[in-house]
Amino acid sequence: MRIGVVGYSKQIFEADIAQSLIQQAFDAIAMKKNIEVIEVVSGLTQLGIPALAYQEAVRRGWKTVGVACRKALDYRCFPVDQRIIVGRNWGDESQTFLDMIDVLLRFGGGQQAHFECLLAQEQGKQVIEFELRSICAIPSLTC
């Protein structure tokens, strides 16, 4: 079973709430399915939701897979078990990512996360979405 995870990467969000939601979602999937091997597939970077999901996967002894475009290599990357680079620009990797997963979890996220959810639904994949608000770090800025 491959669990895709999308959500906020660079935005500031309530990490404690996100971590709790990730744990609950992973628990529900692990208990619902009688599966020996579970892999978490996300966007490779060690930022935001992908980092939290990878950390939880490692804690559970699950495999980790990173699917991203070359731009992700400009950021700190999580030491995943398998790394797949597709294209140069954000979004180039979306179809490869979706082809690899059985279920998609979204925790907040921007335009690309929402778009990938729509594509996953069109492909008949199970999509579970959690709304998670972004928090402005600087009050004068609009998030």
Coordinates of C-alpha atoms in Angstrom, one line a residue, residues 12-64:
I12 CA 3.7 28.3 8.4
F13 CA 1.0 26.1 9.9
E14 CA 0.1 24.5 13.2
A15 CA 2.6 21.6 13.2
D16 CA 1.2 20.0 16.4
I17 CA -2.3 19.7 14.8
A18 CA -0.8 18.5 11.5
Q19 CA 1.2 15.9 13.3
S20 CA -1.8 14.6 15.1
L21 CA -3.9 14.4 11.9
I22 CA -1.1 12.6 10.1
Q23 CA -0.9 10.0 13.0
Q24 CA -4.7 9.6 13.0
A25 CA -4.8 9.1 9.2
F26 CA -1.9 6.6 9.2
D27 CA -3.5 4.7 12.1
A28 CA -6.8 4.5 10.3
I29 CA -5.2 3.2 7.1
A30 CA -3.0 0.8 8.8
M31 CA -5.9 -0.7 10.9
K32 CA -8.4 -0.7 8.0
K33 CA -6.2 -2.6 5.6
N34 CA -4.4 -5.9 6.4
I35 CA -1.2 -4.8 4.8
E36 CA 2.4 -6.0 5.4
V37 CA 4.2 -3.2 3.6
I38 CA 3.2 0.4 3.7
E39 CA 5.1 3.2 1.9
V40 CA 4.7 6.9 2.3
V41 CA 5.2 8.8 -1.0
S42 CA 5.5 12.6 -0.8
G43 CA 7.5 15.5 -2.3
L44 CA 11.0 14.7 -1.1
T45 CA 11.8 17.8 0.8
Q46 CA 12.3 18.0 4.5
L47 CA 9.8 20.8 4.8
G48 CA 6.3 21.1 6.2
I49 CA 3.8 18.3 5.7
P50 CA 6.1 16.1 3.7
A51 CA 8.7 16.2 6.5
L52 CA 6.2 15.4 9.2
A53 CA 4.7 12.5 7.1
Y54 CA 8.2 11.1 6.4
Q55 CA 9.2 11.3 10.1
E56 CA 6.0 9.5 11.1
A57 CA 6.6 6.8 8.5
V58 CA 10.1 6.2 9.7
R59 CA 8.9 6.0 13.3
R60 CA 6.5 3.2 12.2
G61 CA 9.2 1.4 10.2
W62 CA 7.5 2.2 6.9
K63 CA 9.3 2.8 3.7
T64 CA 9.6 6.4 2.3

